[in-house]
Short mmCIF file of N, CA, C and O in Angstrom, two decimals:
data_model
loop_
_atom_site.label_atom_id
_atom_site.label_comp_id
_atom_site.label_asym_id
_atom_site.label_seq_id
_atom_site.Cartn_x
_atom_site.Cartn_y
_atom_site.Cartn_z
N GLU A 1 1.56 -18.72 7.78
CA GLU A 1 2.74 -18.81 7.85
C GLU A 1 3.52 -18.69 6.09
O GLU A 1 4.36 -18.43 6.80
N GLU A 2 3.30 -19.43 5.08
CA GLU A 2 3.48 -18.51 4.07
C GLU A 2 3.04 -18.41 3.04
O GLU A 2 1.63 -18.58 3.06
N THR A 3 3.42 -17.65 2.20
CA THR A 3 2.60 -17.11 0.54
C THR A 3 3.80 -17.95 -0.64
O THR A 3 4.95 -18.24 -0.21
N CYS A 4 2.94 -17.87 -2.14
CA CYS A 4 3.15 -18.45 -2.66
C CYS A 4 2.79 -16.82 -3.43
O CYS A 4 2.68 -16.40 -3.21
N GLN A 5 5.06 -17.52 -3.70
CA GLN A 5 5.05 -16.30 -5.46
C GLN A 5 4.35 -16.87 -6.29
O GLN A 5 5.34 -17.86 -7.28
N LEU A 6 3.36 -16.55 -7.30
CA LEU A 6 3.03 -16.84 -8.49
C LEU A 6 4.34 -16.89 -10.06
O LEU A 6 4.83 -17.57 -10.33
N PRO A 7 4.57 -15.62 -9.73
CA PRO A 7 6.04 -16.06 -11.02
C PRO A 7 6.77 -16.67 -10.98
O PRO A 7 7.43 -17.91 -11.98
N THR A 8 7.49 -17.76 -9.57
CA THR A 8 8.63 -18.78 -8.91
C THR A 8 7.70 -19.62 -8.73
O THR A 8 7.80 -20.83 -9.33
N GLY A 9 6.37 -19.66 -8.72
CA GLY A 9 5.67 -20.99 -7.91
C GLY A 9 6.52 -21.79 -6.57
O GLY A 9 6.13 -22.47 -5.88
N ARG A 10 6.56 -20.34 -5.81
CA ARG A 10 7.97 -21.26 -5.24
C ARG A 10 6.73 -20.61 -3.52
O ARG A 10 6.61 -19.85 -3.69
N CYS A 11 6.80 -21.37 -2.71
CA CYS A 11 6.19 -20.77 -1.33
C CYS A 11 7.34 -20.36 -0.32
O CYS A 11 8.41 -20.14 -0.77
N VAL A 12 7.32 -18.65 0.57
CA VAL A 12 8.89 -17.93 1.04
C VAL A 12 8.16 -18.03 2.18
O VAL A 12 6.25 -17.49 2.75
N PRO A 13 8.18 -17.34 4.09
CA PRO A 13 8.02 -17.09 4.72
C PRO A 13 7.09 -16.26 4.61
O PRO A 13 7.40 -15.03 3.98
N ARG A 14 5.90 -15.66 5.26
CA ARG A 14 5.41 -14.28 4.72
C ARG A 14 5.93 -13.36 5.43
O ARG A 14 5.39 -13.16 7.12
N ASP A 15 6.72 -12.71 5.38
CA ASP A 15 7.47 -11.67 5.76
C ASP A 15 6.17 -10.39 5.06
O ASP A 15 6.18 -9.93 4.23
N CYS A 16 6.03 -9.10 5.81
CA CYS A 16 5.78 -8.38 5.66
C CYS A 16 7.10 -6.49 5.28
O CYS A 16 7.15 -6.31 6.63
N PRO A 17 7.30 -6.95 4.00
CA PRO A 17 8.20 -6.11 4.45
C PRO A 17 8.60 -4.39 4.42
O PRO A 17 6.57 -4.63 3.39
N VAL A 18 8.83 -3.60 4.75
CA VAL A 18 8.50 -2.59 4.60
C VAL A 18 7.64 -1.97 3.06
O VAL A 18 9.43 -1.58 2.49
N ASP A 19 7.64 -1.06 2.79
CA ASP A 19 7.80 -0.24 1.63
C ASP A 19 8.12 1.68 2.50
O ASP A 19 7.97 1.81 3.00
N ARG A 20 8.60 2.29 1.44
CA ARG A 20 8.85 3.47 1.25
C ARG A 20 8.18 4.54 2.31
O ARG A 20 8.66 5.32 2.21
N PHE A 21 6.50 4.48 2.54
CA PHE A 21 6.16 5.25 3.02
C PHE A 21 5.80 4.96 4.38
O PHE A 21 5.11 5.76 4.87
N GLU A 22 6.58 3.45 5.46
CA GLU A 22 6.11 3.41 6.34
C GLU A 22 7.34 4.67 7.19
O GLU A 22 8.52 4.85 6.60
N PRO A 23 6.58 5.04 8.55
CA PRO A 23 5.99 4.74 9.08
C PRO A 23 4.19 5.18 8.43
O PRO A 23 4.43 6.44 8.82
N ASN A 24 3.22 4.06 8.32
CA ASN A 24 1.94 5.05 7.41
C ASN A 24 0.74 4.39 8.85
O ASN A 24 -0.12 4.27 7.53
N ASP A 25 1.11 4.74 9.73
CA ASP A 25 -0.47 3.60 10.21
C ASP A 25 -1.41 3.32 10.88
O ASP A 25 -1.99 3.68 11.66
N SER A 26 -1.13 6.22 10.49
CA SER A 26 -1.93 5.78 11.51
C SER A 26 -2.79 7.58 10.72
O SER A 26 -1.97 8.10 10.04
N HIS A 27 -3.90 8.08 11.13
CA HIS A 27 -4.54 9.11 9.75
C HIS A 27 -3.35 9.92 10.33
O HIS A 27 -2.95 11.21 9.58
N SER A 28 -2.77 10.24 11.82
CA SER A 28 -1.75 11.22 12.06
C SER A 28 0.09 11.00 11.46
O SER A 28 0.30 12.03 10.79
N GLU A 29 0.20 9.74 10.42
CA GLU A 29 1.10 9.51 10.20
C GLU A 29 0.64 8.92 8.47
O GLU A 29 1.68 8.64 7.49
N ALA A 30 -0.42 9.55 7.87
CA ALA A 30 -0.28 9.70 6.58
C ALA A 30 0.33 10.02 6.06
O ALA A 30 0.25 11.14 6.31
N THR A 31 0.78 9.63 4.87
CA THR A 31 1.37 9.79 4.43
C THR A 31 1.05 10.87 2.51
O THR A 31 -0.24 10.23 2.14
N PRO A 32 1.17 12.14 2.67
CA PRO A 32 0.44 12.51 1.30
C PRO A 32 1.27 11.86 -0.21
O PRO A 32 2.22 11.93 0.07
N VAL A 33 -0.09 11.69 -0.60
CA VAL A 33 0.34 10.95 -2.51
C VAL A 33 0.04 12.45 -2.86
O VAL A 33 -1.31 12.74 -2.92
N SER A 34 0.48 11.60 -4.52
CA SER A 34 -0.06 13.26 -6.11
C SER A 34 -0.69 12.12 -6.74
O SER A 34 -1.13 11.24 -6.82
N PRO A 35 -1.59 13.11 -7.39
CA PRO A 35 -2.48 12.91 -8.70
C PRO A 35 -1.70 11.57 -9.61
O PRO A 35 -0.52 12.03 -9.89
N GLY A 36 -2.51 10.78 -10.14
CA GLY A 36 -0.98 9.43 -11.12
C GLY A 36 -0.54 8.18 -10.00
O GLY A 36 -1.18 8.19 -9.34
N ALA A 37 -0.36 7.46 -10.89
CA ALA A 37 0.49 6.49 -10.48
C ALA A 37 1.33 6.09 -9.22
O ALA A 37 2.02 6.64 -9.40
N THR A 38 0.95 5.49 -8.28
CA THR A 38 2.08 5.20 -7.18
C THR A 38 2.08 4.03 -6.55
O THR A 38 1.05 3.21 -6.29
N THR A 39 3.69 2.76 -7.01
CA THR A 39 3.70 2.49 -6.67
C THR A 39 4.46 1.38 -6.49
O THR A 39 4.98 1.92 -5.48
N ASN A 40 4.74 0.38 -6.59
CA ASN A 40 6.25 -0.78 -5.84
C ASN A 40 5.71 -0.14 -4.33
O ASN A 40 6.82 0.10 -3.03
N LEU A 41 4.04 -0.15 -3.78
CA LEU A 41 4.16 -0.21 -2.04
C LEU A 41 4.20 -1.73 -1.56
O LEU A 41 4.62 -2.94 -2.91
N THR A 42 3.98 -1.81 -0.28
CA THR A 42 3.50 -3.66 0.03
C THR A 42 2.73 -2.87 0.00
O THR A 42 1.84 -2.32 1.88
N LEU A 43 1.05 -4.65 1.02
CA LEU A 43 0.15 -4.85 0.42
C LEU A 43 0.06 -6.11 1.85
O LEU A 43 0.44 -7.45 0.85
N CYS A 44 -0.41 -6.24 3.19
CA CYS A 44 0.16 -6.64 3.49
C CYS A 44 -1.21 -7.33 4.50
O CYS A 44 -1.35 -6.15 4.83
N GLN A 45 -1.66 -8.70 5.00
CA GLN A 45 -2.37 -9.01 6.13
C GLN A 45 -2.15 -8.03 7.16
O GLN A 45 -0.70 -8.33 8.09
N GLY A 46 -3.29 -7.69 7.54
CA GLY A 46 -3.15 -7.00 9.25
C GLY A 46 -2.76 -5.73 9.34
O GLY A 46 -1.43 -5.16 10.21
N ASP A 47 -1.55 -5.05 8.36
CA ASP A 47 -0.83 -3.36 8.00
C ASP A 47 -1.88 -3.08 7.94
O ASP A 47 -2.23 -3.13 5.75
N VAL A 48 -1.71 -2.26 7.82
CA VAL A 48 -3.82 -1.04 7.79
C VAL A 48 -1.95 0.31 7.01
O VAL A 48 -1.41 0.95 8.37
N ASP A 49 -1.98 1.07 5.88
CA ASP A 49 -1.70 1.95 5.62
C ASP A 49 -2.52 3.20 5.49
O ASP A 49 -3.64 3.31 5.52
N HIS A 50 -1.92 4.66 5.79
CA HIS A 50 -2.96 5.92 6.03
C HIS A 50 -2.08 6.33 4.71
O HIS A 50 -1.02 6.68 4.52
N PHE A 51 -3.16 7.28 3.28
CA PHE A 51 -2.72 7.99 2.89
C PHE A 51 -3.84 9.07 2.44
O PHE A 51 -4.73 9.56 2.63
N ARG A 52 -3.20 10.21 2.38
CA ARG A 52 -3.68 11.53 2.35
C ARG A 52 -3.68 11.92 0.57
O ARG A 52 -2.31 12.34 0.45
N ILE A 53 -4.06 12.70 0.33
CA ILE A 53 -4.21 13.37 -0.56
C ILE A 53 -5.15 14.52 -1.04
O ILE A 53 -6.35 15.27 -0.35
N ALA A 54 -5.00 15.81 -1.13
CA ALA A 54 -5.59 17.17 -1.97
C ALA A 54 -6.30 17.18 -2.57
O ALA A 54 -6.32 16.82 -3.55
N LEU A 55 -7.44 17.75 -2.11
CA LEU A 55 -8.99 17.37 -2.53
C LEU A 55 -9.40 18.80 -3.35
O LEU A 55 -9.49 19.34 -1.85
N ALA A 56 -10.19 19.80 -3.92
CA ALA A 56 -11.02 20.87 -3.94
C ALA A 56 -11.87 20.52 -4.19
O ALA A 56 -12.31 19.33 -4.43
N ARG A 57 -13.22 21.70 -3.67
CA ARG A 57 -14.84 20.86 -3.48
C ARG A 57 -14.89 20.97 -5.64
O ARG A 57 -14.65 21.20 -5.96
N GLY A 58 -16.12 19.43 -5.65
CA GLY A 58 -16.05 19.50 -6.94
C GLY A 58 -14.78 18.31 -7.23
O GLY A 58 -14.76 17.40 -8.46
N ASP A 59 -13.98 17.75 -7.01
CA ASP A 59 -12.62 17.03 -7.26
C ASP A 59 -13.31 15.42 -7.31
O ASP A 59 -14.36 15.17 -6.35
N ARG A 60 -13.16 14.75 -8.17
CA ARG A 60 -13.26 13.51 -8.28
C ARG A 60 -12.22 12.34 -7.78
O ARG A 60 -10.91 13.52 -8.38
N LEU A 61 -12.12 12.03 -6.91
CA LEU A 61 -11.33 10.70 -5.85
C LEU A 61 -11.57 8.88 -7.33
O LEU A 61 -12.41 8.85 -6.41
N GLN A 62 -10.74 8.49 -7.58
CA GLN A 62 -10.20 7.15 -7.85
C GLN A 62 -9.15 6.22 -7.63
O GLN A 62 -7.71 6.69 -7.63
N ALA A 63 -9.99 5.44 -6.73
CA ALA A 63 -8.29 4.87 -5.98
C ALA A 63 -8.86 3.23 -6.98
O ALA A 63 -9.54 3.12 -6.53
N MET A 64 -7.56 2.46 -7.33
CA MET A 64 -7.85 1.25 -8.03
C MET A 64 -6.41 0.51 -7.23
O MET A 64 -5.18 1.23 -6.86
N VAL A 65 -6.29 -0.62 -7.21
CA VAL A 65 -5.18 -1.50 -6.36
C VAL A 65 -6.00 -3.07 -7.09
O VAL A 65 -5.86 -3.46 -7.59
N ASP A 66 -3.99 -2.52 -7.98
CA ASP A 66 -3.46 -4.58 -8.01
C ASP A 66 -3.30 -4.47 -7.72
O ASP A 66 -1.11 -3.81 -7.29
N VAL A 67 -3.00 -6.42 -7.51
CA VAL A 67 -2.06 -7.27 -6.58
C VAL A 67 -2.07 -8.22 -7.54
O VAL A 67 -2.98 -9.01 -8.15
N ASP A 68 -0.96 -9.02 -7.16
CA ASP A 68 -1.43 -10.30 -7.95
C ASP A 68 -0.59 -11.39 -6.84
O ASP A 68 -0.90 -11.37 -5.52
#
């Protein structure tokens, strides 16, 4: 029901605030993203988000997720 905020040491109600890419909850609503860093997104339990990126044959994709 609550989540702890490490920087403040306080527990707050577990809301899942929407980020700027919502709604992107299905393949048909997948948000297109460009190569490079995409920051300030929200990662919440039970909220599946979909993204898409254009790749050409031979391209490589590396995804890194950094959360606190």
